[in-house]
Coordinates of C-alpha atoms and ligand atoms in Angstrom, one line a residue:
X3 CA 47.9 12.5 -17.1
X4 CA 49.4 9.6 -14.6
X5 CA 48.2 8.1 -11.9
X6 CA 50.7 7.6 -9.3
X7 CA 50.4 3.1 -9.6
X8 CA 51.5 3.7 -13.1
X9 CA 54.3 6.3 -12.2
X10 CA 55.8 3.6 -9.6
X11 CA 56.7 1.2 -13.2
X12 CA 58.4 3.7 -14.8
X13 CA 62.3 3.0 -14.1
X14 CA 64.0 4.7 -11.9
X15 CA 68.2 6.3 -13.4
X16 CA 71.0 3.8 -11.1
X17 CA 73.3 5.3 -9.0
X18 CA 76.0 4.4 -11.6
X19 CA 74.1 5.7 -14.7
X20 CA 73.1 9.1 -12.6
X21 CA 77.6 9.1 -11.4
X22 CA 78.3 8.8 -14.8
X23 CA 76.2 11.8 -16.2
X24 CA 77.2 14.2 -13.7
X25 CA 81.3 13.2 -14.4
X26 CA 79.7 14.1 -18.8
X27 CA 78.3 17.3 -17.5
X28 CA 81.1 18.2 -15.4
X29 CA 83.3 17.4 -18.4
X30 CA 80.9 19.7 -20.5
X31 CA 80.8 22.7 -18.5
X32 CA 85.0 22.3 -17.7
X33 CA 85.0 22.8 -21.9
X34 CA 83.2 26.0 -22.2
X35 CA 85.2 28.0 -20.0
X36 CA 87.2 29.4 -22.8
X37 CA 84.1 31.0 -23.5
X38 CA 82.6 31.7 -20.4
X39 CA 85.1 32.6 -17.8
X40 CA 85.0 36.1 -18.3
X41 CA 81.6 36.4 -19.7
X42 CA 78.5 34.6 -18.5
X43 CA 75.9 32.4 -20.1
X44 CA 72.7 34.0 -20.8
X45 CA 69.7 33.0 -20.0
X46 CA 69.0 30.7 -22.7
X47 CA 70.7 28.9 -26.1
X48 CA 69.3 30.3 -29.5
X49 CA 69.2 27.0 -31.6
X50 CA 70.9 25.1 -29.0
X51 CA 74.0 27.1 -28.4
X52 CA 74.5 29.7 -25.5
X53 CA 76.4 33.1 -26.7
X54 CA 78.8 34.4 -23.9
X55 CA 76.8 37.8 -22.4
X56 CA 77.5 40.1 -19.5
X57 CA 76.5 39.5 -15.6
X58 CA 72.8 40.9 -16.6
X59 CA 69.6 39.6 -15.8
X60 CA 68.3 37.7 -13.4
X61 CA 70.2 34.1 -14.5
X62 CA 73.7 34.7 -14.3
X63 CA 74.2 32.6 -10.9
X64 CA 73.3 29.1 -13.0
X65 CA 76.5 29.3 -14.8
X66 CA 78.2 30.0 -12.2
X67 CA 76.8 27.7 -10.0
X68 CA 77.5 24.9 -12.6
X69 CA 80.9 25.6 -12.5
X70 CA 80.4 24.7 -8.7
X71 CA 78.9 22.1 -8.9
X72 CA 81.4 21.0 -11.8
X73 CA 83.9 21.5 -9.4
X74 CA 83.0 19.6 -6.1
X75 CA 82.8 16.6 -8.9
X76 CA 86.4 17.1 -10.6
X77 CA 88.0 19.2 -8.3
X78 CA 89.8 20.7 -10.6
X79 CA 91.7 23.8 -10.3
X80 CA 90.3 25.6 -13.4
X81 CA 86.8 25.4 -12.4
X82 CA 87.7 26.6 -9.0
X83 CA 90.0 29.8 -10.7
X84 CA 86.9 30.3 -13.1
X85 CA 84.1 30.3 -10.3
X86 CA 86.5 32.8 -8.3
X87 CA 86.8 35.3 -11.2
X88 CA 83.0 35.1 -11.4
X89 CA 82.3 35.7 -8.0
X90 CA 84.1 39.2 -8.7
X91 CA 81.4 40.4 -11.3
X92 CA 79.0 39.1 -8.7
X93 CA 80.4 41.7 -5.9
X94 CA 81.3 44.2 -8.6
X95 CA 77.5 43.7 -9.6
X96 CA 75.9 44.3 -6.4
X97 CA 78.2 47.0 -5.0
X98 CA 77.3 48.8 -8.2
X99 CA 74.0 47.6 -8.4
X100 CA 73.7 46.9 -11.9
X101 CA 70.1 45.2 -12.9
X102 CA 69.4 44.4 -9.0
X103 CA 66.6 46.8 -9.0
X104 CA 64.2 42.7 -8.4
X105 CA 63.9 40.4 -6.4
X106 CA 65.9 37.6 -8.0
X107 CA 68.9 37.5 -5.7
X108 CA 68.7 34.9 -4.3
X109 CA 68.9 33.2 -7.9
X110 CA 71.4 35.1 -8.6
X111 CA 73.7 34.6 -5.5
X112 CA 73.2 31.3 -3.7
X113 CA 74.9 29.5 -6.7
X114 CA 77.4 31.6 -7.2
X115 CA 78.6 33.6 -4.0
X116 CA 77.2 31.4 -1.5
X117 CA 78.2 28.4 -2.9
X118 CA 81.9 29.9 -3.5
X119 CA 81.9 31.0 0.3
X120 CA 80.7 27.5 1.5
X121 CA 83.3 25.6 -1.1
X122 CA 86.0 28.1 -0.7
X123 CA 85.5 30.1 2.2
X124 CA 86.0 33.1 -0.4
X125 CA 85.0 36.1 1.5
X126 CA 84.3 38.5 -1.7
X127 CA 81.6 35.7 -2.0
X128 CA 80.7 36.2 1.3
X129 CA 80.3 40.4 1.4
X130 CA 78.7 40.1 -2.6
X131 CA 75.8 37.3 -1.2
X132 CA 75.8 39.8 2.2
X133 CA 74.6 42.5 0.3
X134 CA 72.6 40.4 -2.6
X135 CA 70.5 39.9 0.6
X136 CA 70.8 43.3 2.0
X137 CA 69.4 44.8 -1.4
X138 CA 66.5 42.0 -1.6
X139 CA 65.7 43.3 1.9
X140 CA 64.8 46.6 0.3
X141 CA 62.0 45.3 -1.2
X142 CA 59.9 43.7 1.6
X143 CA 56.5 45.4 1.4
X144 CA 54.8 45.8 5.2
X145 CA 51.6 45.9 3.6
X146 CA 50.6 42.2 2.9
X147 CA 54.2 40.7 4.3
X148 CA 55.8 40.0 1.1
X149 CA 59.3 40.3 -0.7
X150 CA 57.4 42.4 -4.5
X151 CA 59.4 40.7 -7.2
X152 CA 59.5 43.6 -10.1
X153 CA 59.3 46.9 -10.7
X154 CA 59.1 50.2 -9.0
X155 CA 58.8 49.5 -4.7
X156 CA 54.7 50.3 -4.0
X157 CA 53.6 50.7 -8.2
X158 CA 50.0 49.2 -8.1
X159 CA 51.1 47.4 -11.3
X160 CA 53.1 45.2 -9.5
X161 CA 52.6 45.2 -5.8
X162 CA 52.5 41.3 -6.1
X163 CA 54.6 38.7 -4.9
X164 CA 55.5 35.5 -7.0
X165 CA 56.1 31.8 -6.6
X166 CA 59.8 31.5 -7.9
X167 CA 60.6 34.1 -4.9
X168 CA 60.4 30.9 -2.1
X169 CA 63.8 30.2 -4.4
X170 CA 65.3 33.4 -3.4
X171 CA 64.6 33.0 0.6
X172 CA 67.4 30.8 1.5
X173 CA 69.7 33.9 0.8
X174 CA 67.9 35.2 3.4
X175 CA 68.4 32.8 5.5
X176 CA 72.1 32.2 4.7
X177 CA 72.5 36.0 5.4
X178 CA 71.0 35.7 8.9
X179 CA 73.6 32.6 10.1
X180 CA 76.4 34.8 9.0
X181 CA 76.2 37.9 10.2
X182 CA 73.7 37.3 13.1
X183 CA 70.4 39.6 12.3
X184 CA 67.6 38.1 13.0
X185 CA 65.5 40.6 10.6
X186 CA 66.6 38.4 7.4
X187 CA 64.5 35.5 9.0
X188 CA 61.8 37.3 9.9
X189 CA 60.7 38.8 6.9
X190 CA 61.3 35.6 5.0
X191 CA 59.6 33.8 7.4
X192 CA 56.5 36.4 7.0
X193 CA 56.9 36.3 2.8
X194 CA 56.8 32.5 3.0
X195 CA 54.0 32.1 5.0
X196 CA 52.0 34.8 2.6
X197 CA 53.2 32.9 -0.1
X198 CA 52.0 29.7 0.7
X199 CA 48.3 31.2 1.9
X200 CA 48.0 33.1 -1.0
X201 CA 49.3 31.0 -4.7
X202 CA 48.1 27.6 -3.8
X203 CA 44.7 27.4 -5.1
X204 CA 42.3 24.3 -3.6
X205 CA 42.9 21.7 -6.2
X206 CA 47.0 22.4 -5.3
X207 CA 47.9 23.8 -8.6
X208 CA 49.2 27.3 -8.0
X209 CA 49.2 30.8 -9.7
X210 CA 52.2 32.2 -10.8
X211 CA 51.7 35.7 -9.3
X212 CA 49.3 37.2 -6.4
X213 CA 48.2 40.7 -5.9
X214 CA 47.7 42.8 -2.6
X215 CA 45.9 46.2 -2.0
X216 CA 49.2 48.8 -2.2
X217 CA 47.2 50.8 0.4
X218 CA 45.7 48.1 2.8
X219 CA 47.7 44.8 2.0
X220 CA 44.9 42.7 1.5
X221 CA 45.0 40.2 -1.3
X222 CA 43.5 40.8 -4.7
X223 CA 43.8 37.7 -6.9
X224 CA 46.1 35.6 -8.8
X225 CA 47.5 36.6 -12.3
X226 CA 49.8 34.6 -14.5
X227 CA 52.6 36.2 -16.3
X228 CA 54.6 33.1 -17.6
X229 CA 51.9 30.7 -18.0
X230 CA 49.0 30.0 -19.9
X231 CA 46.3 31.2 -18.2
X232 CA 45.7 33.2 -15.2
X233 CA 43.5 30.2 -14.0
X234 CA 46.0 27.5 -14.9
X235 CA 49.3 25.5 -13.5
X236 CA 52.2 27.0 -15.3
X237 CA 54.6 23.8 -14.8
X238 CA 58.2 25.9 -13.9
X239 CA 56.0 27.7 -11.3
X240 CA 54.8 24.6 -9.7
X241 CA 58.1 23.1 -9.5
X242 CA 59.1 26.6 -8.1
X243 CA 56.5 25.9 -5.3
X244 CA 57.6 22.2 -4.9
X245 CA 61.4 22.9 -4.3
X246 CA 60.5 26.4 -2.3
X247 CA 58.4 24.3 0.0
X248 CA 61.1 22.1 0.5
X249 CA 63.9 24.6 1.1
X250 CA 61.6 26.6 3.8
X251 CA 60.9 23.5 5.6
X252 CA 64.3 22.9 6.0
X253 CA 64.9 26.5 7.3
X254 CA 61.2 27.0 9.6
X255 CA 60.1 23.2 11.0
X256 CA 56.8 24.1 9.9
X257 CA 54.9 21.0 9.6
X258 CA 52.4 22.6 7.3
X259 CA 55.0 23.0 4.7
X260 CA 55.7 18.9 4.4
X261 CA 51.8 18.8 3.6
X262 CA 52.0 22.1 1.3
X263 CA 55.1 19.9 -0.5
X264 CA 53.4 16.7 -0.8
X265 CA 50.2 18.0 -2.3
X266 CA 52.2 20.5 -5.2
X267 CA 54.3 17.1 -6.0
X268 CA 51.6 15.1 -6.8
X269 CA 50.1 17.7 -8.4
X270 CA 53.0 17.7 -10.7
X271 CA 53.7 13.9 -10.7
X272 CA 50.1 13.2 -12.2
X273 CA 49.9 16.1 -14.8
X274 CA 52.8 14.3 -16.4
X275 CA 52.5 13.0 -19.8
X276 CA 53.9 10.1 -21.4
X277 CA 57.1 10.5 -21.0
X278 CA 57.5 12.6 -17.9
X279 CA 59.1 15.4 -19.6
X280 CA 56.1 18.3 -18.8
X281 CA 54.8 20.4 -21.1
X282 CA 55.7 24.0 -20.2
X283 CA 51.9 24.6 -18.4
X284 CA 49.4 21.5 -17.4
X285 CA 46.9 22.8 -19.4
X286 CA 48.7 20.9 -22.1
X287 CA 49.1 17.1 -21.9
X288 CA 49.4 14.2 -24.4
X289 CA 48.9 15.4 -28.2
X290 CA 49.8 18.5 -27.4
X291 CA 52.1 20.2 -30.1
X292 CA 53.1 22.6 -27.4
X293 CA 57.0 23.1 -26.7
X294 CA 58.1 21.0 -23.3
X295 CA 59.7 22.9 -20.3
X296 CA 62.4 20.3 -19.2
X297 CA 63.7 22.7 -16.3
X298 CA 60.7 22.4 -14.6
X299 CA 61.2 18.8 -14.0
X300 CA 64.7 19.3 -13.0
X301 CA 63.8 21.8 -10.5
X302 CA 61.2 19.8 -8.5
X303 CA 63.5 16.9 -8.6
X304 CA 65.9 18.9 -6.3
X305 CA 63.0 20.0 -4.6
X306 CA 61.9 16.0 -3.9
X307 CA 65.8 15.3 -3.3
X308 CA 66.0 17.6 -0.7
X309 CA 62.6 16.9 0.9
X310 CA 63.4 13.7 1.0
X311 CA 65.9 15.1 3.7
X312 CA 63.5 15.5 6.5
X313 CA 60.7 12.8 6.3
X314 CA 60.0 9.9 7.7
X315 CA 62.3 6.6 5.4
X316 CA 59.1 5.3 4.1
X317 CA 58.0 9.1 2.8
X318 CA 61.9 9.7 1.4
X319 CA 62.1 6.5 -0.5
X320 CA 58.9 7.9 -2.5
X321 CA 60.2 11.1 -3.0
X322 CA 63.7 10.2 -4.2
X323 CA 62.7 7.1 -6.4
X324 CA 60.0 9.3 -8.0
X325 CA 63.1 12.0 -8.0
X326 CA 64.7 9.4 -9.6
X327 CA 62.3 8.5 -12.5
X328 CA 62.2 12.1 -13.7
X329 CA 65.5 12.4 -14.0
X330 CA 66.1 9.2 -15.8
X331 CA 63.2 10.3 -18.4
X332 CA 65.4 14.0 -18.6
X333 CA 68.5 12.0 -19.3
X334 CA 66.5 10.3 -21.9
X335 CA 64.8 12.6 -23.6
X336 CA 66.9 15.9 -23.1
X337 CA 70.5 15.5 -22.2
X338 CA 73.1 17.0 -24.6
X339 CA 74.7 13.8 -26.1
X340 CA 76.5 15.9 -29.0
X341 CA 78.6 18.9 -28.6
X342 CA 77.4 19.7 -31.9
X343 CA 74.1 19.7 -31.0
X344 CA 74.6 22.4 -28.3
X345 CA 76.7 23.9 -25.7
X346 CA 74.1 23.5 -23.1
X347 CA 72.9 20.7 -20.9
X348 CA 69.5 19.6 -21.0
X349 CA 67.4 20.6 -24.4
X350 CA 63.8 21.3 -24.6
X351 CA 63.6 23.9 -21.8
X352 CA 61.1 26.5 -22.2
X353 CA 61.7 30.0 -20.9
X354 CA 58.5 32.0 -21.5
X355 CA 55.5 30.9 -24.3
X356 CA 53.2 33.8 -25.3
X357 CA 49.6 33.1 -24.9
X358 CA 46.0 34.8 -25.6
X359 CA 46.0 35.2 -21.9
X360 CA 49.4 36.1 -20.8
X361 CA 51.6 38.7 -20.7
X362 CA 54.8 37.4 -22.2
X363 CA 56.5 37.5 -25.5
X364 CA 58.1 34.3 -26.6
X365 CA 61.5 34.0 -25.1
X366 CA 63.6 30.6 -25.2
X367 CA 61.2 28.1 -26.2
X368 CA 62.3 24.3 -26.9
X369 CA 65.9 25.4 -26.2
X370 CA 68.3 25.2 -22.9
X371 CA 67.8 27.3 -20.0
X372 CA 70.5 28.2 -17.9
X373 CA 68.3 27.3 -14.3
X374 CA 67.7 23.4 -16.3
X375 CA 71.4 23.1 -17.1
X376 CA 72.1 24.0 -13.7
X377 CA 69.1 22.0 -11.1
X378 CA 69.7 19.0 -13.7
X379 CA 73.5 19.4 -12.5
X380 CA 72.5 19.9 -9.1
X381 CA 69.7 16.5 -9.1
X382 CA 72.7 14.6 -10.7
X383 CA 75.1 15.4 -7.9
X384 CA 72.3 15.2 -5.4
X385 CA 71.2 11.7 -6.4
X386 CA 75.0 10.7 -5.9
X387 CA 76.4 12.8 -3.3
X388 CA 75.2 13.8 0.0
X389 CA 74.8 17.3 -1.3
X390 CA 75.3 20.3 0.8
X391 CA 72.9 22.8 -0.7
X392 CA 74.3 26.0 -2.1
X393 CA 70.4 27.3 -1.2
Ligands
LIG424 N1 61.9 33.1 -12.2 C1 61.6 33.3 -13.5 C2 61.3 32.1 -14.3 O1 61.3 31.0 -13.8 O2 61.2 32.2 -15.5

């Protein structure tokens, strides 16, 4: 546990140290396009070391969005060949809607297509994000206002929305600039606001997942599925509220969502242990032999970063030098120093931990995720550019 006096000594990474990782990264993910050009990164290493796979699941767009993100750093013309080639799986993907029957396209396409359309003007990024959104569209439920993440449209089982969706909302968003329907807005407008209400519990932890009546729409009660406890703070999905909070004030104005923001980061900021690397749910803390989740702290960096965006100077310099100490403890504790070590970029990522009270086997623990490679890319570049998001 912290309190926030005691988080304001911890050192903040300089501007030079944070230019000098990104340009490492950059160099990291340039070197493993021979093997992942035409094949993809899955969603996580085994023993340190990704395997190439096919454009499956719901993590594909991290790689891709790397070698983005790579790309606005170096400029160079192999990345940019290598992000184009992967934006055509993306549209051969969608158009043949291989494993889009979710509600991850938004993690799926905002790295990859609509970054390649905003970089490059590409427009097989543009029709491929187009209907990404099109196909998350499909799954708005009437009935309680919400976007239902997995499994068959209406199932009882899973008529239930979930935090990391608010990630998958600026597609929406994207898709309503650029082709004009106001629809796309709308409904992730109404999902947001549903969202908000319904997984932020009083002490500003949140639930992972939330239920509604199939038949009625009213709300049933929040269920984990990735962290420990149905009751507890499982720390990616926090950090999923942090940065989605972030990204739909940007897109609505609401002032309720700068409150919603500041109340999830400081949750986070003072469940942190020692070293500011969490532990993949607050339950755990100091002592704990439990595996770390290092993405999580990457992602609600770019969620303070962009925040940061819209508040007052006093209110941004917070955010960005408390932004700024979690990525210096990441770089510290979890960059890739040694290629032999892994191919990845930020060890001790955790992608799903089975528990007595959850629902998952175990999947990726203590190795790199794809999403912390990528926001730890993307908090690098944001701490040293001034980023246009690809979200
Ligand atoms: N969105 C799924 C996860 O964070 O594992």
């Amino acid at each position: 546990m912290q309190t926030i006096e005691r988080l304001l000594t911890y050192p903040e990474i300089t501007a030079g140290e944070a230019e000098r990782l990104r340009g490492h990264a950059a160099d990291i993910i340039e070197g493993n396009l021979e093997q992942f050009t035409d094949a993809f990164q899955p969603s996580n290493s085994t023993n340190g070391f990704y395997t190439p796979s096919g454009n499956t699941t719901w993590t594909t767009g991290f790689w891709t969005g790397e070698i983005w993100l790579a790309y606005e750093k170096t400029g160079s013309s192999r990345l940019r060949a290598a992000g184009e080639r992967q934006v055509e799986s993306f549209l051969e993907r969608i158009r043949n809607k291989v494993d889009v029957a979710h509600h991850d396209m938004g993690f799926l396409y905002s790295p990859s297509c609509v970054a390649a359309w905003k970089l490059t003007g590409n427009e097989h990024a543009r029709e491929a994000a187009v209907l990404a959104a099109d196909n998350l569209m499909e799954r708005f439920q009437e009935k309680g206002g919400f976007f239902q993440a997995w499994g068959a449209l209406g199932a009882e089982d899973n008529y239930r929305l979930i935090i990391d969706c608010l990630l998958n909302m600026p597609l929406l968003f994207w898709a309503g600039d650029v082709t004009g329907n106001p629809d796309y807005r709308q409904k992730a407008a109404i999902h947001i606001q549903n969202a908000m209400k319904y997984v932020i519990r009083p002490d500003h932890s949140t639930y992972h997942t939330y239920f509604f009546d199939p038949a009625t729409g009213e709300p049933r009660k929040g269920v984990t599925h990735q962290g420990y406890r149905d009751g507890s703070a499982w720390a990616r999905g926090q950090a999923w509220g942090i940065y989605g909070a972030a990204l739909s004030y940007s897109r609505l104005k609401n002032p309720e969502y700068i409150d919603i923001f500041e109340k999830l980061t400081d949750f986070f900021l003072t469940h942190l242990p020692e070293d500011l690397v969490p532990y993949w749910d607050f339950d755990f803390q100091d002592g704990s032999d439990e595996p770390r989740d290092s993405s999580a702290a990457a992602a609600a960096a770019c969620g303070m970063l962009e925040m940061a965006k819209h508040l007052s100077e006093q209110k941004a310099q917070y955010y960005r030098s408390m932004a700024a100490r979690l990525v210096r403890a990441l770089a510290e504790h979890c960059a890739v120093r040694d290629s032999r070590e892994s191919n990845g970029l930020l060890l001790h990522g955790t992608y799903a931990k089975s528990s007595p009270y959850n629902t998952c086997p175990d999947l990726g623990v203590d190795e790199c995720t794809s999403w912390g490679d990528y926001y730890y890319m993307e908090a690098l570049t944001r701490l040293t550019t001034d980023w246009d998001p690809y979200w």
